[in-house]
Amino acid sequence: MLIASPTQVNPVSKGTPKTITLHINGAAHTLEVLPYVSLLDALREYLDLTGTKKGCDHGQCGACTVLCDGKRVLSCLTLAVMKDGAEITTIEGVDHPLQQGFIDHDAFQCGYCTPGQICSAIGMMQEGKAKTRLEVQDAMSGNLCRCGANMQIIDAIMEGMGHE
């Protein structure tokens, strides 16, 4: 049996850095990133936009949700190079009545998931698919609040959609 030594196995390539431009919250940012850098890490580590949170890093909690070209995406599962030229909105760039709704409905406890919840809710509202409370709950099911403020979050979103 032939067993390859570590030097005989294909070396893990870190890749060649790519130069990309991300339009974030209305400002263009040119970055040089390795191909495997997630959008989340590019935002947090390269641009110090720490409002977007790293939760599970597996796309299961939604804490990292941002808007790319108006659509909600999980930035932990999105490679930064895939979004070269995209318009990205992070919580730092959000100015939406929904934020006041979250305050009015006490829709956060620790607040960690709030940026992702708000970005996801704005994206969901722009999709225009969810109309009822049940549909909103379903459309927001990818964002988890571990503190248990889900009902208040849905209340805030329903109010934001013009439903009490």
PDB file of C-alpha atoms in Angstrom:
ATOM      1  CA  MET A   1       0.000   0.000   0.000  1.00  0.00           C
ATOM      2  CA  LEU A   2       1.287   3.398  -0.959  1.00  0.00           C
ATOM      3  CA  ILE A   3       0.546   6.106   1.536  1.00  0.00           C
ATOM      4  CA  ALA A   4       1.092   9.665   0.448  1.00  0.00           C
ATOM      5  CA  SER A   5       3.036  11.888   2.719  1.00  0.00           C
ATOM      6  CA  PRO A   6       1.773  15.389   3.340  1.00  0.00           C
ATOM      7  CA  THR A   7       4.247  16.717   0.807  1.00  0.00           C
ATOM      8  CA  GLN A   8       2.957  14.333  -1.873  1.00  0.00           C
ATOM      9  CA  VAL A   9      -0.675  15.293  -1.441  1.00  0.00           C
ATOM     10  CA  ASN A  10      -1.825  18.259  -3.446  1.00  0.00           C
ATOM     11  CA  PRO A  11      -1.035  21.233  -1.317  1.00  0.00           C
ATOM     12  CA  VAL A  12      -4.005  23.217  -0.197  1.00  0.00           C
ATOM     13  CA  SER A  13      -3.977  26.338  -2.214  1.00  0.00           C
ATOM     14  CA  LYS A  14      -4.998  29.500  -0.513  1.00  0.00           C
ATOM     15  CA  GLY A  15      -5.755  30.911  -3.925  1.00  0.00           C
ATOM     16  CA  THR A  16      -4.871  34.155  -5.529  1.00  0.00           C
ATOM     17  CA  PRO A  17      -6.284  37.330  -4.036  1.00  0.00           C
ATOM     18  CA  LYS A  18      -8.973  38.954  -6.143  1.00  0.00           C
ATOM     19  CA  THR A  19      -9.716  42.634  -6.321  1.00  0.00           C
ATOM     20  CA  ILE A  20     -13.409  43.329  -5.932  1.00  0.00           C
ATOM     21  CA  THR A  21     -15.574  46.371  -5.437  1.00  0.00           C
ATOM     22  CA  LEU A  22     -18.537  46.248  -3.081  1.00  0.00           C
ATOM     23  CA  HIS A  23     -21.006  49.122  -2.944  1.00  0.00           C
ATOM     24  CA  ILE A  24     -21.962  49.127   0.704  1.00  0.00           C
ATOM     25  CA  ASN A  25     -24.505  51.505   2.168  1.00  0.00           C
ATOM     26  CA  GLY A  26     -23.965  53.872  -0.733  1.00  0.00           C
ATOM     27  CA  ALA A  27     -20.167  53.904  -0.722  1.00  0.00           C
ATOM     28  CA  ALA A  28     -17.813  51.947  -2.993  1.00  0.00           C
ATOM     29  CA  HIS A  29     -15.150  49.841  -1.300  1.00  0.00           C
ATOM     30  CA  THR A  30     -12.401  48.130  -3.265  1.00  0.00           C
ATOM     31  CA  LEU A  31     -10.905  45.149  -1.488  1.00  0.00           C
ATOM     32  CA  GLU A  32      -8.329  42.507  -2.205  1.00  0.00           C
ATOM     33  CA  VAL A  33      -9.704  39.247  -0.848  1.00  0.00           C
ATOM     34  CA  LEU A  34      -8.842  35.589  -1.128  1.00  0.00           C
ATOM     35  CA  PRO A  35     -11.476  33.573  -3.010  1.00  0.00           C
ATOM     36  CA  TYR A  36     -12.732  31.802   0.109  1.00  0.00           C
ATOM     37  CA  VAL A  37     -13.455  34.939   2.175  1.00  0.00           C
ATOM     38  CA  SER A  38     -17.122  35.160   3.034  1.00  0.00           C
ATOM     39  CA  LEU A  39     -19.068  38.356   2.559  1.00  0.00           C
ATOM     40  CA  LEU A  40     -19.610  38.375   6.315  1.00  0.00           C
ATOM     41  CA  ASP A  41     -15.883  38.318   7.021  1.00  0.00           C
ATOM     42  CA  ALA A  42     -15.227  40.926   4.337  1.00  0.00           C
ATOM     43  CA  LEU A  43     -17.755  43.238   6.008  1.00  0.00           C
ATOM     44  CA  ARG A  44     -16.573  42.637   9.547  1.00  0.00           C
ATOM     45  CA  GLU A  45     -12.847  42.024   9.184  1.00  0.00           C
ATOM     46  CA  TYR A  46     -11.902  44.118   6.170  1.00  0.00           C
ATOM     47  CA  LEU A  47     -14.316  47.038   6.514  1.00  0.00           C
ATOM     48  CA  ASP A  48     -15.036  47.069  10.256  1.00  0.00           C
ATOM     49  CA  LEU A  49     -18.787  46.975   9.614  1.00  0.00           C
ATOM     50  CA  THR A  50     -19.527  44.909  12.695  1.00  0.00           C
ATOM     51  CA  GLY A  51     -23.277  45.472  12.779  1.00  0.00           C
ATOM     52  CA  THR A  52     -23.726  42.288  10.770  1.00  0.00           C
ATOM     53  CA  LYS A  53     -23.341  39.474  13.267  1.00  0.00           C
ATOM     54  CA  LYS A  54     -21.637  36.130  12.997  1.00  0.00           C
ATOM     55  CA  GLY A  55     -23.964  33.616  14.591  1.00  0.00           C
ATOM     56  CA  CYS A  56     -23.789  29.984  13.600  1.00  0.00           C
ATOM     57  CA  ASP A  57     -21.549  30.523  10.524  1.00  0.00           C
ATOM     58  CA  HIS A  58     -23.588  27.751   8.836  1.00  0.00           C
ATOM     59  CA  GLY A  59     -26.553  29.712   7.477  1.00  0.00           C
ATOM     60  CA  GLN A  60     -28.944  28.382  10.071  1.00  0.00           C
ATOM     61  CA  CYS A  61     -29.559  31.356  12.378  1.00  0.00           C
ATOM     62  CA  GLY A  62     -29.867  34.329  10.013  1.00  0.00           C
ATOM     63  CA  ALA A  63     -27.873  36.689  12.240  1.00  0.00           C
ATOM     64  CA  CYS A  64     -25.637  37.551   9.269  1.00  0.00           C
ATOM     65  CA  THR A  65     -28.456  38.543   6.897  1.00  0.00           C
ATOM     66  CA  VAL A  66     -27.739  41.561   4.696  1.00  0.00           C
ATOM     67  CA  LEU A  67     -29.395  42.890   1.563  1.00  0.00           C
ATOM     68  CA  CYS A  68     -27.586  42.338  -1.747  1.00  0.00           C
ATOM     69  CA  ASP A  69     -29.158  44.164  -4.664  1.00  0.00           C
ATOM     70  CA  GLY A  70     -32.283  44.445  -2.514  1.00  0.00           C
ATOM     71  CA  LYS A  71     -32.532  40.733  -1.746  1.00  0.00           C
ATOM     72  CA  ARG A  72     -31.758  39.147   1.590  1.00  0.00           C
ATOM     73  CA  VAL A  73     -28.739  36.869   1.688  1.00  0.00           C
ATOM     74  CA  LEU A  74     -26.878  34.995   4.366  1.00  0.00           C
ATOM     75  CA  SER A  75     -23.504  36.687   4.263  1.00  0.00           C
ATOM     76  CA  CYS A  76     -21.780  33.784   6.032  1.00  0.00           C
ATOM     77  CA  LEU A  77     -22.626  31.495   3.098  1.00  0.00           C
ATOM     78  CA  THR A  78     -21.850  34.038   0.387  1.00  0.00           C
ATOM     79  CA  LEU A  79     -18.366  34.473  -0.969  1.00  0.00           C
ATOM     80  CA  ALA A  80     -17.306  38.099  -1.212  1.00  0.00           C
ATOM     81  CA  VAL A  81     -15.973  37.566  -4.743  1.00  0.00           C
ATOM     82  CA  MET A  82     -19.468  36.475  -5.816  1.00  0.00           C
ATOM     83  CA  LYS A  83     -20.784  39.934  -4.984  1.00  0.00           C
ATOM     84  CA  ASP A  84     -18.218  41.990  -6.887  1.00  0.00           C
ATOM     85  CA  GLY A  85     -20.108  45.098  -8.018  1.00  0.00           C
ATOM     86  CA  ALA A  86     -23.188  44.376  -5.900  1.00  0.00           C
ATOM     87  CA  GLU A  87     -25.152  46.927  -3.906  1.00  0.00           C
ATOM     88  CA  ILE A  88     -25.068  45.758  -0.307  1.00  0.00           C
ATOM     89  CA  THR A  89     -27.032  47.159   2.595  1.00  0.00           C
ATOM     90  CA  THR A  90     -25.977  46.305   6.114  1.00  0.00           C
ATOM     91  CA  ILE A  91     -27.714  47.370   9.292  1.00  0.00           C
ATOM     92  CA  GLU A  92     -25.415  50.403   9.375  1.00  0.00           C
ATOM     93  CA  GLY A  93     -27.075  51.596   6.159  1.00  0.00           C
ATOM     94  CA  VAL A  94     -30.665  50.902   7.175  1.00  0.00           C
ATOM     95  CA  ASP A  95     -32.955  53.834   7.899  1.00  0.00           C
ATOM     96  CA  HIS A  96     -36.392  52.254   8.026  1.00  0.00           C
ATOM     97  CA  PRO A  97     -39.514  52.692  10.192  1.00  0.00           C
ATOM     98  CA  LEU A  98     -39.227  49.018  11.077  1.00  0.00           C
ATOM     99  CA  GLN A  99     -36.400  49.914  13.451  1.00  0.00           C
ATOM    100  CA  GLN A 100     -38.785  52.013  15.535  1.00  0.00           C
ATOM    101  CA  GLY A 101     -41.288  49.167  15.370  1.00  0.00           C
ATOM    102  CA  PHE A 102     -38.723  46.854  16.930  1.00  0.00           C
ATOM    103  CA  ILE A 103     -38.249  49.371  19.748  1.00  0.00           C
ATOM    104  CA  ASP A 104     -41.983  49.936  20.215  1.00  0.00           C
ATOM    105  CA  HIS A 105     -42.712  46.199  20.387  1.00  0.00           C
ATOM    106  CA  ASP A 106     -39.689  45.334  22.532  1.00  0.00           C
ATOM    107  CA  ALA A 107     -38.698  43.034  19.699  1.00  0.00           C
ATOM    108  CA  PHE A 108     -35.229  42.360  20.955  1.00  0.00           C
ATOM    109  CA  GLN A 109     -33.756  41.199  24.182  1.00  0.00           C
ATOM    110  CA  CYS A 110     -30.034  40.723  23.815  1.00  0.00           C
ATOM    111  CA  GLY A 111     -30.194  42.415  20.398  1.00  0.00           C
ATOM    112  CA  TYR A 112     -27.655  40.101  18.780  1.00  0.00           C
ATOM    113  CA  CYS A 113     -30.018  38.846  16.085  1.00  0.00           C
ATOM    114  CA  THR A 114     -31.699  42.224  15.555  1.00  0.00           C
ATOM    115  CA  PRO A 115     -29.566  43.449  12.612  1.00  0.00           C
ATOM    116  CA  GLY A 116     -30.211  40.228  10.689  1.00  0.00           C
ATOM    117  CA  GLN A 117     -33.884  40.258  11.666  1.00  0.00           C
ATOM    118  CA  ILE A 118     -34.351  43.814  10.414  1.00  0.00           C
ATOM    119  CA  CYS A 119     -32.470  43.240   7.147  1.00  0.00           C
ATOM    120  CA  SER A 120     -34.385  40.017   6.565  1.00  0.00           C
ATOM    121  CA  ALA A 121     -37.719  41.678   7.333  1.00  0.00           C
ATOM    122  CA  ILE A 122     -36.985  44.541   4.914  1.00  0.00           C
ATOM    123  CA  GLY A 123     -36.022  42.022   2.230  1.00  0.00           C
ATOM    124  CA  MET A 124     -39.153  39.997   2.932  1.00  0.00           C
ATOM    125  CA  MET A 125     -41.322  43.114   2.683  1.00  0.00           C
ATOM    126  CA  GLN A 126     -39.685  43.994  -0.656  1.00  0.00           C
ATOM    127  CA  GLU A 127     -40.430  40.477  -1.913  1.00  0.00           C
ATOM    128  CA  GLY A 128     -44.115  41.215  -1.332  1.00  0.00           C
ATOM    129  CA  LYS A 129     -45.031  37.562  -0.892  1.00  0.00           C
ATOM    130  CA  ALA A 130     -45.942  37.405   2.777  1.00  0.00           C
ATOM    131  CA  LYS A 131     -49.239  39.078   3.606  1.00  0.00           C
ATOM    132  CA  THR A 132     -50.586  37.293   6.662  1.00  0.00           C
ATOM    133  CA  ARG A 133     -49.064  36.743  10.074  1.00  0.00           C
ATOM    134  CA  LEU A 134     -48.587  33.064   9.294  1.00  0.00           C
ATOM    135  CA  GLU A 135     -46.875  33.870   5.994  1.00  0.00           C
ATOM    136  CA  VAL A 136     -44.607  36.380   7.746  1.00  0.00           C
ATOM    137  CA  GLN A 137     -43.711  33.796  10.389  1.00  0.00           C
ATOM    138  CA  ASP A 138     -42.875  31.326   7.631  1.00  0.00           C
ATOM    139  CA  ALA A 139     -40.880  33.853   5.605  1.00  0.00           C
ATOM    140  CA  MET A 140     -38.904  34.858   8.700  1.00  0.00           C
ATOM    141  CA  SER A 141     -38.289  31.288   9.888  1.00  0.00           C
ATOM    142  CA  GLY A 142     -34.675  31.459   8.758  1.00  0.00           C
ATOM    143  CA  ASN A 143     -33.937  34.066  11.417  1.00  0.00           C
ATOM    144  CA  LEU A 144     -33.802  32.786  14.945  1.00  0.00           C
ATOM    145  CA  CYS A 145     -34.091  34.770  18.154  1.00  0.00           C
ATOM    146  CA  ARG A 146     -32.679  32.612  20.888  1.00  0.00           C
ATOM    147  CA  CYS A 147     -34.023  34.982  23.564  1.00  0.00           C
ATOM    148  CA  GLY A 148     -37.600  34.193  22.606  1.00  0.00           C
ATOM    149  CA  ALA A 149     -38.667  37.563  21.219  1.00  0.00           C
ATOM    150  CA  ASN A 150     -40.022  35.993  18.020  1.00  0.00           C
ATOM    151  CA  MET A 151     -43.612  37.027  18.721  1.00  0.00           C
ATOM    152  CA  GLN A 152     -42.622  40.658  19.301  1.00  0.00           C
ATOM    153  CA  ILE A 153     -40.501  40.579  16.145  1.00  0.00           C
ATOM    154  CA  ILE A 154     -43.473  39.366  14.118  1.00  0.00           C
ATOM    155  CA  ASP A 155     -45.648  42.037  15.810  1.00  0.00           C
ATOM    156  CA  ALA A 156     -43.154  44.736  14.757  1.00  0.00           C
ATOM    157  CA  ILE A 157     -43.027  43.427  11.190  1.00  0.00           C
ATOM    158  CA  MET A 158     -46.804  43.192  10.934  1.00  0.00           C
ATOM    159  CA  GLU A 159     -47.093  46.792  12.099  1.00  0.00           C
ATOM    160  CA  GLY A 160     -44.386  47.773   9.610  1.00  0.00           C
ATOM    161  CA  MET A 161     -46.464  46.154   6.877  1.00  0.00           C
ATOM    162  CA  GLY A 162     -49.494  48.152   7.956  1.00  0.00           C
ATOM    163  CA  HIS A 163     -51.197  45.310   9.819  1.00  0.00           C
ATOM    164  CA  GLU A 164     -51.796  45.519  13.539  1.00  0.00           C
TER     165      GLU A 164
END
